[in-house]
XYZ file of C-alpha atoms in Angstrom:
445
model
C 0.059 0.063 -0.438
C 2.002 3.384 -0.722
C 1.742 6.009 1.145
C -0.730 9.605 1.401
C 2.293 11.670 1.061
C 5.392 11.990 -1.435
C 7.686 13.247 1.616
C 6.742 9.699 2.873
C 7.574 7.031 0.050
C 11.267 7.076 1.460
C 9.386 4.218 4.261
C 9.339 1.371 1.923
C 13.273 1.650 1.646
C 12.882 0.418 5.428
C 9.822 -1.861 5.173
C 7.566 0.195 6.041
C 4.052 0.625 4.036
C 0.973 2.655 4.955
C -0.600 -0.421 7.155
C 2.139 -2.888 9.117
C 2.061 -5.755 11.426
C 3.415 -4.665 14.386
C 4.474 -7.758 16.214
C 7.611 -10.041 14.940
C 6.482 -13.510 16.745
C 8.672 -16.502 15.787
C 10.271 -15.310 12.957
C 6.672 -14.156 11.705
C 4.677 -10.709 10.867
C 1.379 -10.783 12.756
C -0.417 -8.357 14.939
C -4.090 -8.723 15.934
C -4.710 -6.767 18.581
C -5.984 -3.067 18.045
C -5.129 -0.928 14.609
C -3.199 2.739 15.968
C -2.183 5.626 13.938
C 1.372 6.792 13.865
C 1.512 10.935 13.438
C 3.553 13.167 12.493
C 4.088 15.315 15.302
C 4.906 18.362 13.255
C 1.084 18.204 11.833
C -0.152 15.811 13.997
C -1.214 13.576 10.063
C -1.418 10.284 10.224
C 1.694 8.772 8.468
C 0.945 4.852 8.274
C -0.942 2.507 10.499
C -0.115 -0.556 13.110
C -1.682 -3.248 14.301
C -1.044 -4.084 17.612
C -0.081 -7.264 19.814
C -2.842 -8.903 21.113
C -2.379 -10.727 24.518
C -2.791 -13.985 22.445
C 0.224 -12.582 20.105
C 2.315 -12.120 23.202
C 1.908 -15.553 24.783
C 2.805 -17.275 21.420
C 6.092 -14.756 21.021
C 7.043 -15.442 24.744
C 6.879 -19.327 23.614
C 9.105 -19.018 21.052
C 11.208 -16.486 22.218
C 11.953 -18.979 25.805
C 12.566 -21.936 23.482
C 15.026 -19.596 21.387
C 17.404 -18.571 23.877
C 18.202 -21.612 24.713
C 19.431 -21.764 21.207
C 21.052 -18.306 21.386
C 22.821 -18.975 24.994
C 24.832 -21.542 23.195
C 25.986 -20.105 20.309
C 29.836 -18.833 21.220
C 30.462 -15.432 22.364
C 32.351 -14.471 19.649
C 30.026 -15.769 17.118
C 27.424 -13.746 19.206
C 29.440 -10.776 18.526
C 30.185 -11.051 14.616
C 26.340 -11.321 14.867
C 25.616 -7.998 16.499
C 28.708 -6.927 14.101
C 26.062 -7.906 10.873
C 23.079 -6.186 13.143
C 24.990 -3.211 13.497
C 26.112 -3.054 9.699
C 22.688 -3.691 8.606
C 22.333 -0.416 10.688
C 24.424 1.363 8.945
C 23.560 0.628 5.546
C 20.294 2.290 6.532
C 21.621 4.941 8.441
C 19.622 7.925 6.936
C 16.678 6.233 6.166
C 16.033 5.519 9.522
C 17.421 8.508 10.873
C 14.822 10.351 9.154
C 12.280 8.431 10.121
C 13.091 9.118 14.079
C 13.483 12.607 13.014
C 9.312 12.067 11.505
C 8.290 9.983 14.115
C 9.131 11.428 17.093
C 9.944 15.022 16.311
C 13.892 15.330 16.611
C 15.649 17.471 14.452
C 17.221 15.894 11.626
C 21.244 15.403 12.656
C 19.614 14.094 16.257
C 17.418 11.609 14.559
C 20.613 10.471 12.589
C 22.843 10.558 15.486
C 20.332 8.530 17.098
C 20.725 5.116 14.632
C 24.446 6.029 14.621
C 24.662 5.408 18.489
C 23.391 1.982 18.016
C 25.504 1.686 15.418
C 28.247 2.207 17.808
C 26.758 0.293 20.172
C 26.757 -2.760 17.944
C 30.743 -2.021 17.334
C 31.271 -1.561 21.547
C 29.747 -4.878 22.389
C 31.656 -6.671 19.115
C 35.015 -5.798 21.137
C 33.215 -6.903 24.453
C 32.331 -10.209 23.196
C 36.039 -11.459 23.101
C 36.200 -10.684 26.841
C 32.842 -12.709 28.185
C 31.771 -15.670 29.038
C 28.297 -16.465 30.487
C 24.785 -16.220 28.837
C 23.495 -13.374 27.706
C 19.769 -12.767 28.127
C 17.070 -10.744 25.784
C 15.222 -8.193 26.886
C 11.774 -7.080 25.479
C 10.699 -3.415 24.756
C 7.809 -1.865 23.956
C 8.663 1.917 22.949
C 5.821 4.511 21.449
C 7.562 4.613 18.503
C 5.833 1.893 16.161
C 7.532 2.386 12.618
C 11.143 2.783 14.132
C 10.462 -0.952 15.966
C 9.615 -2.372 12.700
C 11.920 -0.780 10.707
C 14.937 -1.887 13.126
C 13.272 -5.185 13.453
C 12.806 -6.138 9.564
C 16.668 -5.780 9.309
C 17.930 -7.349 12.640
C 15.210 -10.331 11.213
C 17.593 -10.502 8.243
C 20.685 -10.782 9.489
C 18.908 -14.071 11.872
C 17.942 -15.158 8.399
C 21.306 -15.370 6.908
C 23.082 -16.964 10.017
C 20.633 -19.676 10.000
C 19.294 -18.589 13.571
C 15.449 -19.062 15.000
C 13.816 -15.420 13.868
C 12.010 -15.854 17.722
C 15.751 -14.558 18.923
C 14.418 -10.941 18.953
C 10.889 -10.795 19.514
C 8.917 -7.974 19.466
C 5.783 -6.319 20.482
C 4.212 -3.337 19.308
C 1.575 -2.942 22.218
C -0.050 -0.661 24.742
C -0.286 -0.819 29.067
C -1.528 -4.270 28.710
C 1.678 -6.042 27.013
C 3.834 -3.960 29.469
C 1.879 -5.492 32.439
C 2.304 -9.133 30.457
C 5.621 -8.630 29.949
C 6.787 -6.873 33.819
C 4.412 -10.207 35.935
C 6.177 -13.157 32.644
C 8.699 -15.143 35.078
C 9.941 -16.728 31.374
C 11.669 -12.665 31.722
C 14.480 -12.428 33.706
C 15.402 -9.004 32.979
C 12.788 -6.345 32.494
C 14.098 -2.925 30.732
C 12.374 0.102 30.985
C 13.203 3.346 30.096
C 9.916 6.114 31.550
C 9.325 8.028 33.978
C 9.827 7.865 37.801
C 6.026 7.270 38.145
C 5.685 4.363 36.103
C 9.168 2.715 36.724
C 8.148 2.544 39.858
C 5.569 -0.153 39.405
C 7.582 -1.700 37.079
C 9.719 -2.636 39.927
C 7.146 -3.141 42.616
C 5.379 -6.304 39.533
C 9.241 -7.751 38.698
C 10.262 -7.454 42.350
C 7.000 -9.460 43.198
C 8.479 -12.656 41.110
C 11.935 -11.797 41.818
C 12.802 -10.531 38.353
C 15.441 -8.332 38.058
C 15.074 -4.804 36.533
C 16.961 -2.195 34.379
C 15.315 1.224 34.898
C 16.524 4.459 33.303
C 13.883 7.063 34.610
C 13.277 10.599 34.993
C 15.883 13.586 35.256
C 15.999 16.463 36.389
C 19.539 17.715 35.372
C 21.769 20.966 36.277
C 24.447 22.676 35.254
C 26.310 25.358 37.289
C 28.280 27.588 35.853
C 30.873 29.331 38.089
C 32.286 32.900 38.618
C 35.410 31.420 36.677
C 33.320 29.524 33.701
C 34.258 30.494 30.044
C 30.585 31.808 29.834
C 30.673 31.886 25.968
C 31.481 27.873 26.606
C 28.873 27.644 28.973
C 26.043 29.280 26.967
C 26.424 27.723 23.898
C 26.266 24.102 25.895
C 23.418 25.282 27.835
C 21.720 25.895 24.590
C 21.907 22.051 23.255
C 21.492 21.073 26.525
C 17.997 22.745 27.332
C 16.644 23.427 23.650
C 18.036 20.122 21.651
C 14.980 17.924 20.954
C 12.591 19.898 22.365
C 13.853 19.072 26.148
C 12.955 15.633 25.365
C 15.779 13.444 26.448
C 15.776 12.498 29.379
C 19.578 14.392 30.301
C 18.000 17.546 29.296
C 19.021 20.462 31.217
C 16.276 21.913 33.421
C 17.849 23.800 35.694
C 20.488 26.482 35.839
C 22.360 27.193 38.794
C 24.273 30.665 37.617
C 26.821 32.128 40.807
C 25.240 35.417 42.050
C 28.590 37.467 39.777
C 28.175 36.972 36.311
C 23.982 35.966 36.124
C 22.784 39.088 34.478
C 25.654 38.752 32.072
C 24.661 34.804 31.393
C 20.827 35.100 31.709
C 21.192 38.191 29.101
C 23.287 36.212 26.594
C 20.742 33.709 26.915
C 17.682 35.193 25.984
C 20.100 37.007 22.928
C 20.778 33.100 21.677
C 17.357 31.785 22.607
C 15.638 34.466 20.444
C 17.471 32.969 17.529
C 16.764 29.468 17.411
C 14.705 28.441 14.116
C 11.498 26.274 15.285
C 10.301 24.393 12.764
C 10.241 20.945 10.707
C 12.291 18.906 12.444
C 13.188 17.176 8.673
C 14.170 20.859 7.001
C 18.099 21.725 7.033
C 18.760 25.040 9.642
C 15.584 23.864 12.237
C 17.253 23.499 15.756
C 13.682 23.501 17.599
C 11.162 20.465 16.498
C 7.882 19.483 17.782
C 6.255 17.470 20.927
C 6.092 14.404 20.180
C 2.418 14.098 21.487
C -0.001 16.696 21.657
C -0.958 15.359 25.426
C 3.191 16.765 26.108
C 1.889 20.113 24.285
C -1.350 20.039 26.899
C 1.424 19.216 29.796
C 3.700 22.051 28.840
C 0.457 24.444 29.191
C -0.616 22.636 32.352
C 3.414 23.124 33.803
C 3.400 26.849 32.861
C 0.624 27.772 34.856
C 1.904 26.017 38.165
C 5.550 27.479 37.432
C 3.469 30.835 37.469
C 1.338 29.746 40.489
C 4.940 29.035 42.683
C 6.472 32.523 41.860
C 8.094 31.501 38.443
C 8.727 34.476 36.388
C 8.470 33.804 32.574
C 11.534 35.494 30.817
C 10.805 34.352 27.684
C 8.545 31.678 25.765
C 5.789 30.714 27.673
C 3.433 29.924 25.246
C 2.429 26.871 22.154
C 3.491 27.963 18.575
C -0.076 27.775 16.578
C -0.080 25.626 13.951
C -1.139 22.239 13.363
C 2.002 20.439 14.968
C 2.930 20.247 18.499
C 5.225 22.873 18.753
C 6.153 25.510 21.949
C 8.332 28.180 22.552
C 11.468 27.498 24.311
C 11.316 28.825 27.410
C 13.271 30.143 30.414
C 12.377 31.289 33.911
C 13.371 33.278 36.939
C 12.329 30.811 39.953
C 13.535 29.656 43.078
C 15.600 26.125 43.767
C 12.564 25.753 47.046
C 9.800 25.688 44.447
C 8.100 21.931 44.241
C 7.512 22.328 40.452
C 11.438 22.092 40.089
C 11.762 18.998 41.809
C 9.923 17.130 38.711
C 10.505 16.876 34.964
C 8.292 18.676 32.917
C 9.323 17.258 29.242
C 9.608 19.995 27.579
C 12.299 22.605 26.870
C 11.767 25.014 29.940
C 15.187 25.616 31.550
C 14.666 27.319 35.180
C 17.590 29.974 36.220
C 18.674 30.374 39.695
C 21.386 31.725 41.760
C 23.519 30.497 44.599
C 26.646 32.417 46.336
C 29.201 29.549 46.579
C 30.225 25.934 45.271
C 28.573 24.263 48.773
C 25.380 26.355 48.257
C 25.613 25.187 44.310
C 26.103 20.947 44.893
C 22.882 21.389 47.958
C 21.025 23.081 44.815
C 22.200 20.195 42.303
C 21.186 17.257 44.842
C 18.132 18.664 46.209
C 15.806 16.740 43.724
C 14.008 13.485 43.849
C 16.360 12.507 40.372
C 19.680 11.806 39.702
C 20.689 11.508 36.092
C 23.148 13.729 34.900
C 24.541 16.965 36.439
C 27.959 19.212 35.184
C 29.877 22.329 36.359
C 32.027 24.793 34.052
C 34.711 26.222 35.892
C 38.130 26.647 35.014
C 39.870 25.900 38.972
C 40.708 22.350 39.836
C 39.430 22.839 43.659
C 36.209 23.281 42.481
C 36.312 20.533 39.589
C 37.695 17.645 42.503
C 34.921 18.391 45.030
C 32.628 18.611 42.436
C 33.412 15.159 41.518
C 33.902 13.983 44.585
C 32.143 12.102 47.798
C 30.350 15.391 48.569
C 30.167 16.883 45.375
C 27.309 15.606 42.292
C 25.240 12.623 43.412
C 23.766 11.893 39.756
C 25.051 8.771 38.067
C 27.220 11.108 35.048
C 29.254 13.610 36.591
C 30.459 15.814 33.791
C 32.902 19.397 33.434
C 32.759 22.059 31.220
C 30.626 20.066 29.179
C 26.437 20.372 28.555
C 24.518 16.996 30.627
C 22.891 15.859 27.325
C 25.238 12.802 25.480
C 27.136 10.405 26.632
C 30.197 8.145 25.029
C 28.646 4.673 24.787
C 31.890 3.337 26.421
C 30.950 4.815 29.683
C 28.422 3.428 32.162
C 24.858 5.110 31.485
C 22.272 5.729 34.082
C 21.366 7.931 37.171
C 20.818 7.388 41.249
C 17.443 7.848 43.100
C 14.633 8.232 41.346
C 16.271 7.785 38.241
C 16.844 4.097 39.058
C 19.922 3.172 39.155
C 19.907 0.931 36.306
C 23.399 1.334 34.096
C 22.371 1.030 30.229
C 25.265 0.831 27.588
C 29.157 0.996 28.549
C 31.338 -0.573 30.811
C 28.979 -1.553 33.126
C 25.551 -2.391 31.405
C 26.435 -5.871 30.475
C 26.654 -7.429 33.616
C 22.959 -6.598 34.666
C 22.040 -8.739 30.835
C 24.070 -11.742 32.810
C 23.578 -14.942 35.130
C 26.568 -14.486 37.286
C 27.608 -17.721 38.865
C 30.645 -18.698 41.594
C 32.349 -21.878 40.846
């Protein structure tokens, strides 16, 4: 079936059509659950339809996956590494199309969409090297993301690699589905590890359900990340970094900078420069060259932004720029800077949008206390040139986040390093140097 818009025709190059089956079960595509439409957040027009999983599809898939896992476990680690290498190569061959799809379906600007896919490719490369260092059995992880076309396109590439290597398709089992499928995954004793990325509120429920059956959880939850700018900092570097960290992905990264802590002596200078660069941010279609701020992912996200602004105002927040929605068919909002007290309740929560809270401090000790005062603990950064400040920041009495940066933004991370956070961020580590340990069963003999 053809697509309603010519600009969507590239999707056929990655195996998508206007109607798609959303479950890869036992090497076969199916979907006997609800039919949902995936929308372009830039105009809220339908891209394509997806038939989601039913509980029957899920059960069939998990039975086959459990059996296929026994075969996968017997494949030597170097051979498994070679399969992952081939998956990385398959993704690399469709990098531009997949990146464009991420931008189309999620709303990231095109360089970010391509970068997102490149990150997966880099992780595959990293895993190939790791396969030469490990013994043991890797446990599969099932996920239910909110971008079904990306899931389907990626699964098709992985399925081709498995088929080429005469391995069961059920090794890679995917389900597009809603809460019913998510609950089934959390309760399923056949799934030794549940990896969940989402809000802290939902993450707590997932963890409780998995814990009840003594399963393992890998949680990557909310972030409420701060950048501290000391009085000796390179202000131009700091301003560019804050813009990238606060506005990138329309504020919808877990590592987005949401709080900016400025030394009182440079407060006005930094704020004025930020207001200046915010005026230059091009808002528009994420697929268009030069766009820096695309839409929020869904119309409900835009409504949450509006509610959040009202709460901010009711708690004494002063809107310095932005604070409104853009009149359009899409889910566009204005990048926003808010002057507010660090003690306001709204500052302790994650508003998944391009809203930046700015606040003053007098000493590094006070700044660290503000940084650590929120429930979340994912990423943080300090801008300074003084070694004594840096060592204080990265030491035991410094930042309490899982990712602690110096003179770089809060968003983005080296794939070789453990990615994850503490406190209400969940404590899980995805990618990098430690994540593989969570996907394996450890035995002493």
